[in-house]
Amino acid sequence: MGVLDASTSPPKERYAVSKDNIIKLIQPGNVDDQLTEILRNGARALLAQAVEAEVADFLGKHADLKTADGHQRVVRHGHLPEREVMTGIGPVAVRQPRVRDREADATDPDRIRFSPSILPPYMRRSKSIETLLPILYLKGISTGDFSEALAALLGKDAAGLSASAIGRLKDGWRDEHTAWQKRDLSAKRYVYIWADGIHLEARLEDEKQCILVLIGATPEGRKELVGFTDGARESAQDWRDLLLDLKRRGLDVPPRLAIADGAFGFWKAAGEVWPKTREQRCWVHKTANVLAKLPKSQQPKAKRALQEIWMAETKAAAELAFDAFIESYTPKYEKAADCLSKDRDTLLAFYDFPAEHWKHLRTTNPIESTFATVRHRTIRSKGSLSNRTALAMVFKLLEAAQKSWRRLDGHNQLPKLVLGVTFNDGIEVIAKPTDRQPITAAA
């Protein structure tokens, strides 16, 4: 086959191309985004206002202090050198005001010091970036590729985290996780516990390809990370080790209710360590399991029938809807009916708890939603993480996520559960006073 030569091409195939028609493509890493620049400028201005307001408030609190010659004791003293803080929209330049105590020198322990909360002295990155780093690590980004990854996400000026800096961060996170694992739990109590085994995209070193997670609800209605470890989802031994470790560190009072999917390992361990704790199966997992045993043509109708069970106003109504489902699907789809019927009692346990809590108790969503960005049940990244490093990364993600967890609806009902008050169809059962015996007159 010959090579096409423009000089021998017929006239009708020749085209005139002017330089005016050449479009210069933006190269990776050199993105000139006006919107991002506007956002950075806005962030810089707002940050400057915030730090100035914080300094003004600090000076106002010490306005009554005077020096020996009657002058203001605590005053502004210029600015610290400008520095850049890495944020979710790239680097933002800031200048922190200085504050001076005129009555004391730098070595005086009684010197009035200004400790900024918005811009701590050694802060170099925002919390959003610190959350992003563990996600990238668990997604399979190696330490040496972090600068390139951040530059792609945040712009060319964001590549400020070297491999050594990432290494130091990881060491710090591992130390924080180790300290958290040893914390005293003797003052803690959890009314509800959600449990789940989360598979990560990251491949762990050994056969333990799962992160076992426990989240609890305190009597005040706040959700807290209770414990987590590496393990196998179906392993009763791994779950038992986790529950016993919590007990050894002081968590002696068992929860009133545990919520989890049908993983046999957790329920076996919980039955041994917390024998008095009620069980609630996750309706999201159960629905998926039942529908998987039906042909696609039957799934929409079956899903509506399942919703009629767990959305019923009373347990009696739920029982009727339950019976109706079993009756309808047993003749042709016995496996789907059996999958539902075998967990009947544990699927309806939530009716014995406050109605305000039902939406929290019917699913393991507190754990599912937290791990939505990093979990994947089938695909694994190439290479592997040490289990200790993976757990430290997960700890940092959970630590960040915990700050945004909402309190339970109806949290005022939780102390009643602690005191042993019973509920029927979500309504508090009021104990009737014992009938008084009539007083007989003395003879």
Protein backbone atom coordinates (compact mmCIF):
# COMPACT_ATOMS: atom_id res chain seq x y z
CA MET A 1 0.00 0.00 0.00
CA GLY A 2 1.40 3.40 -0.98
CA VAL A 3 1.68 6.44 1.26
CA LEU A 4 -0.59 9.37 0.44
CA ASP A 5 1.48 12.32 -0.81
CA ALA A 6 -0.22 15.70 -0.65
CA SER A 7 1.77 16.90 -3.67
CA THR A 8 0.27 14.19 -5.89
CA SER A 9 -3.28 14.43 -4.57
CA PRO A 10 -5.97 15.65 -6.95
CA PRO A 11 -6.77 19.36 -6.62
CA LYS A 12 -10.20 18.66 -5.20
CA GLU A 13 -8.62 16.87 -2.19
CA ARG A 14 -6.39 19.78 -1.20
CA TYR A 15 -7.50 21.98 1.71
CA ALA A 16 -6.21 25.34 2.83
CA VAL A 17 -5.61 25.41 6.59
CA SER A 18 -4.91 28.75 8.20
CA LYS A 19 -3.31 29.23 11.61
CA ASP A 20 -6.45 31.09 12.70
CA ASN A 21 -8.28 27.78 12.86
CA ILE A 22 -5.78 26.10 15.21
CA ILE A 23 -7.12 25.72 18.75
CA LYS A 24 -4.59 25.40 21.54
CA LEU A 25 -5.65 22.60 23.87
CA ILE A 26 -5.15 23.06 27.59
CA GLN A 27 -2.57 20.63 28.85
CA PRO A 28 -3.15 18.51 31.97
CA GLY A 29 -1.94 20.23 35.11
CA ASN A 30 -2.24 23.71 33.53
CA VAL A 31 -5.97 24.25 33.90
CA ASP A 32 -6.95 27.91 33.96
CA ASP A 33 -10.38 27.75 35.55
CA GLN A 34 -11.85 31.20 36.16
CA LEU A 35 -14.61 29.83 38.39
CA THR A 36 -12.11 28.06 40.63
CA GLU A 37 -10.03 31.23 40.83
CA ILE A 38 -13.12 33.22 41.83
CA LEU A 39 -13.89 30.64 44.51
CA ARG A 40 -10.33 30.80 45.81
CA ASN A 41 -10.41 34.59 45.97
CA GLY A 42 -13.74 34.44 47.77
CA ALA A 43 -12.39 31.86 50.18
CA ARG A 44 -9.31 33.98 50.80
CA ALA A 45 -11.47 37.03 51.59
CA LEU A 46 -13.81 35.12 53.89
CA LEU A 47 -10.90 33.47 55.66
CA ALA A 48 -9.23 36.85 56.18
CA GLN A 49 -12.46 38.24 57.67
CA ALA A 50 -12.82 35.22 59.95
CA VAL A 51 -9.29 35.40 61.36
CA GLU A 52 -9.57 39.17 61.85
CA ALA A 53 -12.85 38.68 63.72
CA GLU A 54 -11.24 36.01 65.92
CA VAL A 55 -8.35 38.35 66.80
CA ALA A 56 -10.73 41.24 67.47
CA ASP A 57 -12.76 39.04 69.82
CA PHE A 58 -9.59 37.97 71.66
CA LEU A 59 -8.44 41.58 72.07
CA GLY A 60 -11.91 42.59 73.26
CA LYS A 61 -11.79 40.02 76.07
CA HIS A 62 -8.53 41.56 77.33
CA ALA A 63 -9.42 45.21 76.71
CA ASP A 64 -9.54 45.99 80.43
CA LEU A 65 -5.91 44.95 81.01
CA LYS A 66 -3.45 47.86 81.15
CA THR A 67 0.30 48.18 81.41
CA ALA A 68 2.01 49.95 84.30
CA ASP A 69 1.99 53.21 82.35
CA GLY A 70 -1.72 52.92 81.49
CA HIS A 71 -1.52 51.65 77.91
CA GLN A 72 -3.37 48.69 76.42
CA ARG A 73 -1.57 45.52 77.53
CA VAL A 74 -2.66 43.12 74.76
CA VAL A 75 -2.37 44.59 71.27
CA ARG A 76 -2.01 43.62 67.61
CA HIS A 77 1.53 43.20 66.39
CA GLY A 78 1.56 42.87 62.62
CA HIS A 79 1.16 39.57 60.77
CA LEU A 80 2.92 36.25 60.51
CA PRO A 81 4.42 35.40 57.10
CA GLU A 82 1.90 34.39 54.46
CA ARG A 83 1.32 30.67 54.06
CA GLU A 84 -0.83 28.46 51.90
CA VAL A 85 -3.48 26.12 53.26
CA MET A 86 -4.50 23.27 51.00
CA THR A 87 -8.29 23.10 50.64
CA GLY A 88 -10.82 21.27 48.51
CA ILE A 89 -10.50 23.97 45.82
CA GLY A 90 -6.73 24.06 45.88
CA PRO A 91 -4.28 26.23 47.85
CA VAL A 92 -5.56 29.39 49.57
CA ALA A 93 -3.03 31.99 50.77
CA VAL A 94 -3.62 33.37 54.29
CA ARG A 95 -1.91 35.70 56.76
CA GLN A 96 -2.41 35.23 60.48
CA PRO A 97 -2.41 38.43 62.64
CA ARG A 98 0.06 38.56 65.51
CA VAL A 99 -0.89 39.49 69.09
CA ARG A 100 1.55 40.88 71.65
CA ASP A 101 1.49 41.03 75.44
CA ARG A 102 3.38 44.21 76.34
CA GLU A 103 3.87 43.23 79.97
CA ALA A 104 5.67 39.90 79.37
CA ASP A 105 8.47 38.60 77.21
CA ALA A 106 8.42 35.43 75.13
CA THR A 107 9.84 33.26 77.93
CA ASP A 108 7.37 34.40 80.61
CA PRO A 109 5.00 31.48 81.44
CA ASP A 110 2.30 34.00 82.45
CA ARG A 111 2.37 35.73 79.06
CA ILE A 112 -1.07 36.09 77.49
CA ARG A 113 -0.97 34.02 74.31
CA PHE A 114 -3.30 34.05 71.34
CA SER A 115 -4.10 30.49 70.18
CA PRO A 116 -6.07 30.73 66.93
CA SER A 117 -8.69 28.03 66.36
CA ILE A 118 -9.43 28.84 62.72
CA LEU A 119 -5.80 28.75 61.60
CA PRO A 120 -3.67 26.77 64.07
CA PRO A 121 0.05 27.65 63.75
CA TYR A 122 1.11 24.52 61.90
CA MET A 123 -2.03 23.91 59.83
CA ARG A 124 -1.17 23.24 56.20
CA ARG A 125 -4.28 21.48 54.92
CA SER A 126 -8.00 21.63 55.60
CA LYS A 127 -9.93 18.75 57.12
CA SER A 128 -11.52 17.97 53.74
CA ILE A 129 -8.05 17.19 52.34
CA GLU A 130 -7.24 15.00 55.35
CA THR A 131 -10.41 13.05 54.58
CA LEU A 132 -9.52 12.79 50.90
CA LEU A 133 -6.10 11.25 51.56
CA PRO A 134 -7.36 8.03 53.23
CA ILE A 135 -9.94 7.60 50.46
CA LEU A 136 -7.25 7.84 47.79
CA TYR A 137 -5.09 5.39 49.70
CA LEU A 138 -7.91 2.86 50.04
CA LYS A 139 -8.75 3.32 46.36
CA GLY A 140 -5.29 1.99 45.50
CA ILE A 141 -3.26 5.20 45.02
CA SER A 142 0.31 4.54 46.11
CA THR A 143 2.19 6.93 48.38
CA GLY A 144 4.45 8.12 45.56
CA ASP A 145 1.45 9.00 43.35
CA PHE A 146 -0.36 11.25 45.83
CA SER A 147 1.09 14.50 44.50
CA GLU A 148 0.01 13.62 40.97
CA ALA A 149 -3.45 12.55 42.12
CA LEU A 150 -4.00 15.75 44.14
CA ALA A 151 -2.78 17.87 41.24
CA ALA A 152 -5.35 16.21 38.97
CA LEU A 153 -8.12 16.79 41.52
CA LEU A 154 -7.26 20.24 42.82
CA GLY A 155 -5.05 21.85 40.18
CA LYS A 156 -1.34 22.09 39.41
CA ASP A 157 -0.54 24.02 42.60
CA ALA A 158 -1.94 21.28 44.83
CA ALA A 159 0.94 18.85 44.42
CA GLY A 160 2.46 19.84 47.73
CA LEU A 161 2.32 16.55 49.59
CA SER A 162 5.48 14.55 49.01
CA ALA A 163 5.83 10.83 49.61
CA SER A 164 7.73 11.54 52.84
CA ALA A 165 4.99 13.91 54.07
CA ILE A 166 2.34 11.27 53.34
CA GLY A 167 4.48 8.72 55.18
CA ARG A 168 4.58 10.93 58.27
CA LEU A 169 0.82 11.42 58.10
CA LYS A 170 0.26 7.66 57.92
CA ASP A 171 2.51 7.09 60.94
CA GLY A 172 0.54 9.68 62.91
CA TRP A 173 -2.78 8.13 61.91
CA ARG A 174 -1.60 4.67 62.98
CA ASP A 175 -0.59 6.06 66.38
CA GLU A 176 -3.98 7.76 66.78
CA HIS A 177 -5.77 4.55 65.87
CA THR A 178 -3.71 2.53 68.34
CA ALA A 179 -4.53 4.98 71.16
CA TRP A 180 -8.24 4.88 70.23
CA GLN A 181 -8.23 1.07 70.33
CA LYS A 182 -7.00 1.16 73.94
CA ARG A 183 -9.43 3.80 75.23
CA ASP A 184 -11.39 3.11 78.43
CA LEU A 185 -15.08 2.28 77.85
CA SER A 186 -16.23 1.85 81.45
CA ALA A 187 -18.26 5.08 81.34
CA LYS A 188 -19.93 4.21 78.03
CA ARG A 189 -23.35 2.72 77.34
CA TYR A 190 -25.07 2.10 74.02
CA VAL A 191 -28.80 1.49 73.68
CA TYR A 192 -28.57 0.33 70.05
CA ILE A 193 -25.69 -1.22 68.11
CA TRP A 194 -25.43 -1.45 64.30
CA ALA A 195 -23.04 -4.08 62.96
CA ASP A 196 -21.81 -4.80 59.45
CA GLY A 197 -18.88 -6.25 57.58
CA ILE A 198 -17.53 -3.91 54.89
CA HIS A 199 -15.45 -5.11 51.96
CA LEU A 200 -12.97 -2.51 50.67
CA GLU A 201 -11.55 -2.00 47.21
CA ALA A 202 -8.15 -2.23 48.86
CA ARG A 203 -6.72 -5.73 49.17
CA LEU A 204 -5.52 -6.63 52.62
CA GLU A 205 -2.38 -8.67 53.30
CA ASP A 206 -4.02 -11.91 54.40
CA GLU A 207 -7.31 -13.70 54.04
CA LYS A 208 -9.14 -11.15 56.18
CA GLN A 209 -10.72 -9.16 53.35
CA CYS A 210 -13.34 -7.43 55.48
CA ILE A 211 -13.62 -4.60 58.00
CA LEU A 212 -16.00 -5.44 60.88
CA VAL A 213 -17.69 -2.27 62.13
CA LEU A 214 -19.84 -1.43 65.17
CA ILE A 215 -21.67 1.89 65.59
CA GLY A 216 -23.67 2.61 68.74
CA ALA A 217 -26.37 5.02 69.89
CA THR A 218 -25.79 6.61 73.30
CA PRO A 219 -28.65 7.35 75.75
CA GLU A 220 -28.41 10.96 74.52
CA GLY A 221 -29.16 9.83 70.96
CA ARG A 222 -25.71 10.43 69.50
CA LYS A 223 -24.16 7.87 67.18
CA GLU A 224 -20.56 6.90 67.91
CA LEU A 225 -18.02 4.55 66.43
CA VAL A 226 -17.76 1.77 69.01
CA GLY A 227 -15.23 -0.58 67.46
CA PHE A 228 -13.90 -2.08 64.26
CA THR A 229 -11.28 -4.56 63.17
CA ASP A 230 -10.18 -6.65 60.23
CA GLY A 231 -11.75 -10.06 59.84
CA ALA A 232 -13.94 -12.35 57.79
CA ARG A 233 -17.59 -11.37 57.44
CA GLU A 234 -18.93 -14.82 58.35
CA SER A 235 -16.37 -15.52 61.06
CA ALA A 236 -17.95 -15.83 64.49
CA GLN A 237 -14.45 -15.90 66.00
CA ASP A 238 -13.48 -12.49 64.57
CA TRP A 239 -16.74 -10.92 65.76
CA ARG A 240 -16.35 -12.57 69.16
CA ASP A 241 -12.82 -11.18 69.53
CA LEU A 242 -14.11 -7.67 68.78
CA LEU A 243 -17.03 -7.88 71.24
CA LEU A 244 -14.88 -9.39 74.00
CA ASP A 245 -12.25 -6.69 73.53
CA LEU A 246 -14.93 -4.04 74.11
CA LYS A 247 -16.08 -5.88 77.22
CA ARG A 248 -12.54 -6.15 78.59
CA ARG A 249 -12.16 -2.38 78.25
CA GLY A 250 -15.24 -1.70 80.34
CA LEU A 251 -18.29 -1.96 78.06
CA ASP A 252 -20.19 -4.19 80.47
CA VAL A 253 -23.81 -3.18 79.77
CA PRO A 254 -25.12 -4.88 76.60
CA PRO A 255 -27.23 -2.91 74.10
CA ARG A 256 -31.00 -3.32 74.12
CA LEU A 257 -31.07 -4.05 70.37
CA ALA A 258 -28.50 -5.01 67.74
CA ILE A 259 -29.15 -4.34 64.05
CA ALA A 260 -27.30 -6.30 61.36
CA ASP A 261 -27.82 -8.29 58.18
CA GLY A 262 -28.08 -12.08 58.14
CA ALA A 263 -24.34 -12.74 58.56
CA PHE A 264 -24.28 -15.80 60.82
CA GLY A 265 -20.92 -14.95 62.37
CA PHE A 266 -22.07 -11.75 64.11
CA TRP A 267 -25.29 -13.22 65.49
CA LYS A 268 -23.52 -16.27 66.88
CA ALA A 269 -20.91 -14.09 68.63
CA ALA A 270 -23.52 -11.57 69.87
CA GLY A 271 -25.64 -14.40 71.30
CA GLU A 272 -22.67 -15.56 73.37
CA VAL A 273 -21.36 -12.17 74.53
CA TRP A 274 -24.71 -10.30 74.73
CA PRO A 275 -27.29 -13.04 75.41
CA LYS A 276 -30.02 -10.59 76.52
CA THR A 277 -29.71 -8.27 73.50
CA ARG A 278 -32.65 -8.35 71.06
CA GLU A 279 -31.98 -8.97 67.37
CA GLN A 280 -33.20 -6.91 64.42
CA ARG A 281 -32.44 -8.00 60.85
CA CYS A 282 -31.73 -5.27 58.28
CA TRP A 283 -34.70 -4.91 55.92
CA VAL A 284 -32.56 -3.53 53.10
CA HIS A 285 -30.39 -6.65 53.03
CA LYS A 286 -33.36 -8.97 53.49
CA THR A 287 -35.27 -7.33 50.64
CA ALA A 288 -32.29 -7.74 48.33
CA ASN A 289 -31.89 -11.38 49.32
CA VAL A 290 -35.55 -12.20 48.74
CA LEU A 291 -35.72 -10.41 45.38
CA ALA A 292 -32.59 -12.23 44.21
CA LYS A 293 -34.57 -15.48 44.44
CA LEU A 294 -37.32 -14.20 42.14
CA PRO A 295 -37.38 -13.64 38.37
CA LYS A 296 -37.02 -10.00 37.36
CA SER A 297 -40.62 -9.87 36.18
CA GLN A 298 -41.81 -10.59 39.72
CA GLN A 299 -39.43 -8.30 41.59
CA PRO A 300 -41.27 -4.93 41.42
CA LYS A 301 -44.51 -6.44 42.75
CA ALA A 302 -42.66 -8.43 45.41
CA LYS A 303 -40.77 -5.35 46.55
CA ARG A 304 -44.05 -3.49 47.09
CA ALA A 305 -45.39 -6.45 49.06
CA LEU A 306 -42.30 -6.45 51.29
CA GLN A 307 -42.68 -2.71 51.88
CA GLU A 308 -46.22 -3.30 53.11
CA ILE A 309 -44.74 -5.45 55.87
CA TRP A 310 -42.09 -3.13 57.32
CA MET A 311 -44.15 0.04 56.71
CA ALA A 312 -47.20 -1.28 58.57
CA GLU A 313 -48.38 0.90 61.47
CA THR A 314 -48.72 -2.02 63.88
CA LYS A 315 -47.13 -5.39 64.38
CA ALA A 316 -50.48 -7.09 63.82
CA ALA A 317 -50.81 -5.42 60.41
CA ALA A 318 -47.22 -6.39 59.59
CA GLU A 319 -47.97 -10.01 60.51
CA LEU A 320 -50.96 -10.04 58.14
CA ALA A 321 -48.84 -8.61 55.29
CA PHE A 322 -46.14 -11.13 56.14
CA ASP A 323 -48.61 -14.03 55.91
CA ALA A 324 -49.97 -12.68 52.64
CA PHE A 325 -46.49 -12.62 51.08
CA ILE A 326 -45.72 -16.19 52.18
CA GLU A 327 -49.07 -17.43 50.90
CA SER A 328 -48.65 -15.70 47.53
CA TYR A 329 -45.08 -16.73 46.74
CA THR A 330 -44.69 -20.17 48.34
CA PRO A 331 -46.40 -22.19 45.55
CA LYS A 332 -44.03 -21.04 42.75
CA TYR A 333 -41.14 -19.36 44.56
CA GLU A 334 -40.60 -21.37 47.71
CA LYS A 335 -36.97 -20.29 48.17
CA ALA A 336 -37.95 -16.60 48.25
CA ALA A 337 -40.72 -17.33 50.76
CA ASP A 338 -38.40 -19.40 52.96
CA CYS A 339 -35.72 -16.68 52.85
CA LEU A 340 -38.24 -14.27 54.36
CA SER A 341 -40.06 -16.56 56.78
CA LYS A 342 -36.91 -17.90 58.54
CA ASP A 343 -36.21 -14.46 60.07
CA ARG A 344 -39.80 -13.50 60.85
CA ASP A 345 -39.34 -12.60 64.53
CA THR A 346 -36.07 -10.73 64.10
CA LEU A 347 -37.42 -8.75 61.14
CA LEU A 348 -40.31 -7.44 63.26
CA ALA A 349 -38.44 -6.76 66.52
CA PHE A 350 -38.45 -3.00 65.92
CA TYR A 351 -42.18 -2.81 66.77
CA ASP A 352 -41.22 -3.23 70.45
CA PHE A 353 -39.23 0.01 70.41
CA PRO A 354 -40.23 3.71 70.10
CA ALA A 355 -41.91 4.54 66.78
CA GLU A 356 -39.59 7.55 66.34
CA HIS A 357 -36.67 5.11 66.12
CA TRP A 358 -38.14 2.69 63.58
CA LYS A 359 -36.49 4.28 60.56
CA HIS A 360 -33.12 3.98 62.30
CA LEU A 361 -33.65 0.39 63.41
CA ARG A 362 -34.85 -1.25 60.20
CA THR A 363 -31.51 -0.88 58.41
CA THR A 364 -27.74 -0.82 58.88
CA ASN A 365 -27.66 2.46 56.91
CA PRO A 366 -25.44 4.32 59.45
CA ILE A 367 -22.59 2.00 58.41
CA GLU A 368 -23.57 1.58 54.76
CA SER A 369 -23.69 5.33 54.04
CA THR A 370 -20.43 6.03 55.86
CA PHE A 371 -18.52 3.59 53.67
CA ALA A 372 -20.28 4.46 50.41
CA THR A 373 -17.16 6.14 48.99
CA VAL A 374 -14.73 3.31 49.67
CA ARG A 375 -16.63 0.04 49.74
CA HIS A 376 -16.97 -2.46 46.93
CA ARG A 377 -17.95 -6.09 47.33
CA THR A 378 -16.43 -7.64 44.21
CA ILE A 379 -13.66 -5.59 42.57
CA ARG A 380 -10.27 -5.41 44.26
CA SER A 381 -7.43 -3.09 43.48
CA LYS A 382 -4.06 -4.47 42.43
CA GLY A 383 -1.43 -4.78 45.14
CA SER A 384 -2.27 -4.86 48.82
CA LEU A 385 -2.27 -2.80 52.01
CA SER A 386 -0.95 -3.88 55.35
CA ASN A 387 -3.90 -4.54 57.64
CA ARG A 388 -2.59 -1.99 60.15
CA THR A 389 -2.38 0.73 57.50
CA ALA A 390 -5.84 -0.06 56.11
CA LEU A 391 -7.37 0.11 59.59
CA ALA A 392 -5.66 3.46 60.24
CA MET A 393 -7.10 4.82 56.97
CA VAL A 394 -10.58 3.54 57.85
CA PHE A 395 -10.24 5.09 61.32
CA LYS A 396 -9.52 8.52 59.83
CA LEU A 397 -12.53 8.25 57.51
CA LEU A 398 -14.83 7.22 60.35
CA GLU A 399 -13.42 9.93 62.61
CA ALA A 400 -14.27 12.56 59.98
CA ALA A 401 -17.69 11.07 59.19
CA GLN A 402 -18.64 10.87 62.87
CA LYS A 403 -18.68 14.65 63.15
CA SER A 404 -21.62 14.87 60.73
CA TRP A 405 -23.73 12.00 62.12
CA ARG A 406 -27.20 13.17 63.16
CA ARG A 407 -28.78 12.45 66.49
CA LEU A 408 -31.55 9.89 66.51
CA ASP A 409 -35.07 11.18 66.11
CA GLY A 410 -36.97 10.89 69.38
CA HIS A 411 -33.77 10.77 71.42
CA ASN A 412 -35.82 11.71 74.50
CA GLN A 413 -37.21 8.16 74.43
CA LEU A 414 -33.82 6.51 74.89
CA PRO A 415 -33.52 7.10 78.67
CA LYS A 416 -36.85 5.30 79.04
CA LEU A 417 -35.38 2.22 77.36
CA VAL A 418 -32.42 2.40 79.73
CA LEU A 419 -34.85 2.41 82.67
CA GLY A 420 -36.67 -0.64 81.30
CA VAL A 421 -39.84 1.00 79.97
CA THR A 422 -41.58 -1.24 77.44
CA PHE A 423 -43.12 -0.23 74.12
CA ASN A 424 -45.88 -1.85 72.08
CA ASP A 425 -46.29 -0.91 68.41
CA GLY A 426 -43.92 1.97 69.08
CA ILE A 427 -46.03 3.43 71.93
CA GLU A 428 -44.93 3.50 75.56
CA VAL A 429 -46.80 1.03 77.71
CA ILE A 430 -48.03 2.85 80.80
CA ALA A 431 -47.90 0.56 83.82
CA LYS A 432 -51.15 0.47 85.74
CA PRO A 433 -50.88 1.18 89.45
CA THR A 434 -51.70 -1.83 91.60
CA ASP A 435 -55.19 -1.78 93.00
CA ARG A 436 -55.17 -0.70 96.60
CA GLN A 437 -56.64 -3.06 99.14
CA PRO A 438 -59.62 -1.56 100.99
CA ILE A 439 -58.80 -0.47 104.51
CA THR A 440 -61.02 -2.23 107.04
CA ALA A 441 -62.17 -0.35 110.10
CA ALA A 442 -60.82 -1.46 113.42
CA ALA A 443 -63.28 -3.50 115.49
